[in-house]
Amino acid sequence: MKVFERTENGVTSTVSKREGLDEINHAQMGGKRDVRTMSSITRTDFAIEYKDGRKVRLVLVDAPERTSPRFAFGDLVMTDQGLGKVAKVISVPRRNGTRITRYDVELDTGGEIYAHESDVRPFEPEMKSPEQPAEERTALIQRRADGHDLMGRVVTVKGKDYVVSRIVPADRPVHTGAPKGWEPRAYVDYWSERDGMRFGATRTAGPDAKPGTVGRAIWDAVNR
C-alpha cells in the first residue's frame, strides 16, 4: 500500500494516498490562487509553496509496516482504572493508511473497559525489599575495668527474657583434674534478664538438656 510523506516547513507526517492527491489536485486547480509555485520533481514527488509562506513536499512511498501490538490476549496490564487482563486485541485502520491498536480489558475489580494503547501499561509486580532481621538485643553479663564489658544475647523463652553467654565449644582443652573418661560438651551459661543486666543464679544449657525444659529451649534458640 502507498501513502504520502507530507513535509510542511520541516515537519513530516504520513497521510493517505487519497489525501495527498487531493492536495495536489487542489493546488493545480481550485486552490491555485493560493499557490505561489508548484513543481512535479518526479511522478511521485511534488513541491508546493503557498502564498501564506507554507512550503509542502509530498512524496509517495510504501506504507510503513504495522508494528505488532504491545500486548496479547491474557496479558496482565495496568490501566487508569486498575489491574486487568487483556480480553481482546482490536486493530483499527486510520484514514492515512496506518493502524492503531486498542484493547478490551477485563478489570480485576469487575467490568470491562475499552482502552487505547497509550492507556495500557505493562503490569510490574512490586518488588519487596528483603526483610531485615530484627535487631539482636543484648544485656550486661559482667563489667570490666578496661571498659570492654562482657555482654550477652537476650533470648525469650516461654514468655521470659534470659541473658545467654557465647557458646563454649566442645573441642576446648580438658582441664587437669577432670574425671577419667569425661568428654567436654558444648554449653552456654544463662541468667534471668532485668533492666538490661543479668539477674539471679548462673545456669547452664547444652545439647543434652531435657526436651521441654527452659535449658533445652535456650540451647535450641542460640543454635538457630
C-alpha positions as a LaTeX table, in Angstrom:
\begin{tabular}{lrrr}
\hline
Residue & $x$ (\AA) & $y$ (\AA) & $z$ (\AA) \\
\hline
Met1 & 0.00 & 0.00 & 0.00 \\
Lys2 & 1.18 & 3.50 & $-0.87$ \\
Val3 & 0.97 & 6.61 & 1.30 \\
Phe4 & 2.33 & 10.14 & 1.06 \\
Glu5 & 5.03 & 11.52 & 3.31 \\
Arg6 & 3.92 & 15.12 & 3.76 \\
Thr7 & 6.54 & 17.61 & 4.98 \\
Glu8 & 5.34 & 21.10 & 5.85 \\
Asn9 & 8.02 & 23.60 & 6.85 \\
Gly10 & 10.26 & 20.76 & 8.05 \\
Val11 & 7.61 & 18.79 & 9.95 \\
Thr12 & 6.88 & 15.36 & 8.39 \\
Ser13 & 3.70 & 13.31 & 8.78 \\
Thr14 & 2.08 & 10.43 & 6.90 \\
Val15 & $-1.19$ & 10.91 & 5.00 \\
Ser16 & $-3.17$ & 8.53 & 2.84 \\
Lys17 & $-2.64$ & 8.41 & $-0.91$ \\
Arg18 & $-6.12$ & 9.91 & $-1.40$ \\
Glu19 & $-5.39$ & 12.87 & 0.90 \\
Gly20 & $-2.07$ & 13.55 & $-0.83$ \\
Leu21 & $-3.61$ & 13.50 & $-4.32$ \\
Asp22 & $-6.46$ & 15.75 & $-3.16$ \\
Glu23 & $-3.97$ & 18.40 & $-2.01$ \\
Ile24 & $-2.01$ & 18.15 & $-5.27$ \\
Asn25 & $-5.17$ & 18.45 & $-7.42$ \\
His26 & $-6.47$ & 21.34 & $-5.32$ \\
Ala27 & $-3.16$ & 23.22 & $-5.73$ \\
Gln28 & $-3.33$ & 22.73 & $-9.52$ \\
Met29 & $-6.99$ & 23.67 & $-9.92$ \\
Gly30 & $-9.49$ & 25.12 & $-7.46$ \\
Gly31 & $-6.91$ & 26.39 & $-4.99$ \\
Lys32 & $-4.22$ & 27.60 & $-7.36$ \\
Arg33 & $-4.90$ & 31.26 & $-6.48$ \\
Asp34 & $-3.39$ & 30.46 & $-3.05$ \\
Val35 & $-0.28$ & 28.82 & $-4.56$ \\
Arg36 & 2.88 & 30.75 & $-5.40$ \\
Thr37 & 4.71 & 27.88 & $-7.12$ \\
Met38 & 4.18 & 24.19 & $-7.71$ \\
Ser39 & 6.51 & 21.66 & $-9.29$ \\
Ser40 & 6.50 & 17.97 & $-10.04$ \\
Ile41 & 10.02 & 16.80 & $-9.22$ \\
Thr42 & 9.20 & 13.23 & $-10.29$ \\
Arg43 & 5.97 & 11.35 & $-10.89$ \\
Thr44 & 5.81 & 10.61 & $-7.16$ \\
Asp45 & 7.42 & 13.74 & $-5.68$ \\
Phe46 & 5.69 & 17.14 & $-5.55$ \\
Ala47 & 6.65 & 20.52 & $-4.09$ \\
Ile48 & 4.10 & 23.25 & $-3.31$ \\
Glu49 & 4.81 & 26.74 & $-2.00$ \\
Tyr50 & 1.75 & 28.61 & $-0.75$ \\
Lys51 & 1.40 & 32.39 & $-0.73$ \\
Asp52 & 0.93 & 32.34 & 3.06 \\
Gly53 & 4.54 & 31.07 & 3.41 \\
Arg54 & 3.92 & 27.34 & 3.83 \\
Lys55 & 6.23 & 25.01 & 1.90 \\
Val56 & 4.90 & 21.49 & 1.39 \\
Arg57 & 6.66 & 18.45 & $-0.04$ \\
Leu58 & 4.60 & 15.34 & $-0.91$ \\
Val59 & 6.45 & 12.10 & $-1.67$ \\
Leu60 & 4.65 & 8.84 & $-2.50$ \\
Val61 & 6.18 & 5.94 & $-0.54$ \\
Asp62 & 5.34 & 2.45 & 0.65 \\
Ala63 & 3.28 & 2.46 & 3.83 \\
Pro64 & 5.35 & 1.59 & 6.90 \\
Glu65 & 4.82 & $-1.90$ & 8.24 \\
Arg66 & 2.42 & $-2.06$ & 11.15 \\
Thr67 & 4.16 & $-2.93$ & 14.37 \\
Ser68 & 2.82 & $-5.81$ & 16.43 \\
Pro69 & 0.53 & $-4.96$ & 19.35 \\
Arg70 & 2.35 & $-4.42$ & 22.63 \\
Phe71 & 0.07 & $-6.86$ & 24.46 \\
Ala72 & $-1.63$ & $-10.15$ & 23.64 \\
Phe73 & $-4.76$ & $-11.95$ & 24.84 \\
Gly74 & $-4.46$ & $-12.89$ & 28.51 \\
Asp75 & $-1.65$ & $-10.45$ & 29.37 \\
Leu76 & $-1.87$ & $-8.72$ & 32.75 \\
Val77 & $-1.86$ & $-4.94$ & 32.27 \\
Met78 & $-2.33$ & $-1.77$ & 34.29 \\
Thr79 & $-4.91$ & 0.83 & 33.29 \\
Asp80 & $-6.06$ & 4.10 & 34.84 \\
Gln81 & $-8.85$ & 2.07 & 36.44 \\
Gly82 & $-6.58$ & $-0.60$ & 37.90 \\
Leu83 & $-5.19$ & $-4.04$ & 37.11 \\
Gly84 & $-6.81$ & $-6.14$ & 34.42 \\
Lys85 & $-6.36$ & $-8.81$ & 31.78 \\
Val86 & $-6.45$ & $-8.33$ & 28.00 \\
Ala87 & $-9.67$ & $-9.93$ & 26.73 \\
Lys88 & $-9.47$ & $-8.75$ & 23.11 \\
Val89 & $-6.92$ & $-7.05$ & 20.81 \\
Ile90 & $-8.50$ & $-4.73$ & 18.23 \\
Ser91 & $-6.64$ & $-3.28$ & 15.22 \\
Val92 & $-8.33$ & $-0.11$ & 13.95 \\
Pro93 & $-7.50$ & 1.30 & 10.45 \\
Arg94 & $-6.90$ & 5.03 & 10.07 \\
Arg95 & $-7.56$ & 7.29 & 7.10 \\
Asn96 & $-3.82$ & 7.76 & 6.48 \\
Gly97 & $-3.30$ & 4.03 & 5.91 \\
Thr98 & $-1.79$ & 3.28 & 9.30 \\
Arg99 & $-3.47$ & 1.32 & 12.09 \\
Ile100 & $-3.84$ & 1.79 & 15.82 \\
Thr101 & $-4.35$ & $-0.88$ & 18.46 \\
Arg102 & $-6.98$ & $-0.85$ & 21.17 \\
Tyr103 & $-7.82$ & $-3.38$ & 23.85 \\
Asp104 & $-10.80$ & $-4.75$ & 25.70 \\
Val105 & $-9.54$ & $-5.19$ & 29.26 \\
Glu106 & $-11.32$ & $-7.20$ & 31.97 \\
Leu107 & $-10.67$ & $-5.43$ & 35.26 \\
Asp108 & $-9.83$ & $-7.39$ & 38.40 \\
Thr109 & $-12.44$ & $-5.34$ & 40.24 \\
Gly110 & $-15.12$ & $-6.41$ & 37.75 \\
Gly111 & $-16.36$ & $-4.98$ & 34.48 \\
Glu112 & $-14.64$ & $-4.37$ & 31.17 \\
Ile113 & $-13.17$ & $-1.24$ & 29.58 \\
Tyr114 & $-12.18$ & $-0.27$ & 26.03 \\
Ala115 & $-8.68$ & 1.22 & 26.23 \\
His116 & $-6.42$ & 2.97 & 23.75 \\
Glu117 & $-2.89$ & 1.58 & 23.53 \\
Ser118 & $-1.46$ & 4.65 & 25.25 \\
Asp119 & $-3.74$ & 4.00 & 28.26 \\
Val120 & $-2.42$ & 0.47 & 28.84 \\
Arg121 & 0.84 & $-0.22$ & 30.65 \\
Pro122 & 2.76 & $-3.39$ & 31.48 \\
Phe123 & 1.96 & $-4.89$ & 34.87 \\
Glu124 & 5.07 & $-4.76$ & 37.04 \\
Pro125 & 4.76 & $-6.66$ & 40.32 \\
Glu126 & 6.02 & $-4.69$ & 43.26 \\
Met127 & 9.42 & $-5.92$ & 44.36 \\
Lys128 & 9.53 & $-6.22$ & 48.11 \\
Ser129 & 12.76 & $-5.46$ & 49.87 \\
Pro130 & 14.23 & $-8.41$ & 51.73 \\
Glu131 & 13.10 & $-8.41$ & 55.33 \\
Gln132 & 15.78 & $-7.17$ & 57.64 \\
Pro133 & 16.47 & $-9.39$ & 60.62 \\
Ala134 & 15.25 & $-8.00$ & 63.90 \\
Glu135 & 17.95 & $-6.16$ & 65.83 \\
Glu136 & 19.52 & $-8.51$ & 68.35 \\
Arg137 & 19.03 & $-7.49$ & 71.97 \\
Thr138 & 21.90 & $-7.70$ & 74.43 \\
Ala139 & 22.31 & $-7.29$ & 78.18 \\
Leu140 & 25.23 & $-6.85$ & 80.55 \\
Ile141 & 26.83 & $-10.00$ & 81.98 \\
Gln142 & 29.95 & $-8.53$ & 83.60 \\
Arg143 & 31.54 & $-5.09$ & 83.88 \\
Arg144 & 35.26 & $-4.91$ & 83.19 \\
Ala145 & 37.84 & $-2.39$ & 84.33 \\
Asp146 & 39.10 & $-1.86$ & 80.78 \\
Gly147 & 35.66 & $-0.73$ & 79.67 \\
His148 & 35.11 & $-3.74$ & 77.39 \\
Asp149 & 32.10 & $-5.05$ & 79.29 \\
Leu150 & 31.01 & $-8.63$ & 78.68 \\
Met151 & 27.61 & $-8.63$ & 77.00 \\
Gly152 & 25.24 & $-11.50$ & 76.33 \\
Arg153 & 22.46 & $-12.14$ & 73.89 \\
Val154 & 18.89 & $-11.82$ & 75.16 \\
Val155 & 16.51 & $-14.62$ & 74.14 \\
Thr156 & 12.87 & $-15.04$ & 75.05 \\
Val157 & 11.76 & $-18.49$ & 76.17 \\
Lys158 & 8.31 & $-19.36$ & 77.48 \\
Gly159 & 7.48 & $-15.66$ & 77.72 \\
Lys160 & 10.53 & $-14.72$ & 79.81 \\
Asp161 & 13.79 & $-12.97$ & 78.83 \\
Tyr162 & 17.16 & $-14.58$ & 79.55 \\
Val163 & 20.74 & $-13.39$ & 79.07 \\
Val164 & 22.89 & $-16.01$ & 77.35 \\
Ser165 & 26.68 & $-16.22$ & 77.10 \\
Arg166 & 28.57 & $-17.20$ & 73.99 \\
Ile167 & 28.65 & $-20.91$ & 73.21 \\
Val168 & 31.57 & $-22.67$ & 74.87 \\
Pro169 & 32.70 & $-25.22$ & 72.23 \\
Ala170 & 33.09 & $-28.93$ & 72.89 \\
Asp171 & 36.59 & $-29.04$ & 71.41 \\
Arg172 & 38.11 & $-26.95$ & 74.20 \\
Pro173 & 41.14 & $-28.23$ & 76.17 \\
Val174 & 40.34 & $-30.61$ & 79.07 \\
His175 & 41.33 & $-29.14$ & 82.43 \\
Thr176 & 43.71 & $-31.01$ & 84.69 \\
Gly177 & 41.78 & $-32.92$ & 87.31 \\
Ala178 & 38.80 & $-33.74$ & 85.10 \\
Pro179 & 37.33 & $-37.21$ & 85.80 \\
Lys180 & 38.80 & $-40.01$ & 83.72 \\
Gly181 & 36.84 & $-40.62$ & 80.55 \\
Trp182 & 35.00 & $-37.31$ & 80.83 \\
Glu183 & 34.33 & $-35.73$ & 77.45 \\
Pro184 & 33.70 & $-31.99$ & 77.21 \\
Arg185 & 30.44 & $-30.86$ & 75.63 \\
Ala186 & 29.36 & $-27.53$ & 74.25 \\
Tyr187 & 27.25 & $-25.36$ & 76.54 \\
Val188 & 26.09 & $-21.84$ & 77.36 \\
Asp189 & 25.60 & $-20.07$ & 80.66 \\
Tyr190 & 22.37 & $-18.18$ & 81.12 \\
Trp191 & 20.64 & $-15.90$ & 83.63 \\
Ser192 & 17.36 & $-14.12$ & 84.01 \\
Glu193 & 17.39 & $-10.61$ & 82.48 \\
Arg194 & 16.33 & $-7.50$ & 84.36 \\
Asp195 & 16.78 & $-3.86$ & 83.31 \\
Gly196 & 19.41 & $-4.73$ & 80.71 \\
Met197 & 21.54 & $-6.79$ & 83.10 \\
Arg198 & 21.86 & $-10.42$ & 84.19 \\
Phe199 & 19.96 & $-11.32$ & 87.33 \\
Gly200 & 19.93 & $-14.36$ & 89.58 \\
Ala201 & 21.89 & $-17.60$ & 89.62 \\
Thr202 & 24.07 & $-18.88$ & 86.79 \\
Arg203 & 22.59 & $-21.86$ & 84.99 \\
Thr204 & 23.89 & $-23.99$ & 82.15 \\
Ala205 & 22.23 & $-25.30$ & 79.00 \\
Gly206 & 23.55 & $-27.73$ & 76.40 \\
Pro207 & 22.52 & $-30.26$ & 73.76 \\
Asp208 & 21.84 & $-32.93$ & 76.38 \\
Ala209 & 19.27 & $-30.79$ & 78.23 \\
Lys210 & 15.92 & $-32.49$ & 78.62 \\
Pro211 & 13.39 & $-31.59$ & 75.89 \\
Gly212 & 10.66 & $-29.25$ & 77.10 \\
Thr213 & 12.83 & $-27.55$ & 79.71 \\
Val214 & 13.96 & $-23.92$ & 79.72 \\
Gly215 & 17.57 & $-25.02$ & 79.31 \\
Arg216 & 16.80 & $-27.03$ & 76.17 \\
Ala217 & 14.69 & $-24.20$ & 74.71 \\
Ile218 & 17.55 & $-21.74$ & 75.29 \\
Trp219 & 20.06 & $-24.09$ & 73.66 \\
Asp220 & 17.81 & $-24.53$ & 70.64 \\
Ala221 & 17.29 & $-20.75$ & 70.39 \\
Val222 & 21.00 & $-19.88$ & 70.30 \\
Asn223 & 21.68 & $-22.57$ & 67.68 \\
Arg224 & 19.08 & $-21.45$ & 65.12 \\
\hline
\end{tabular}
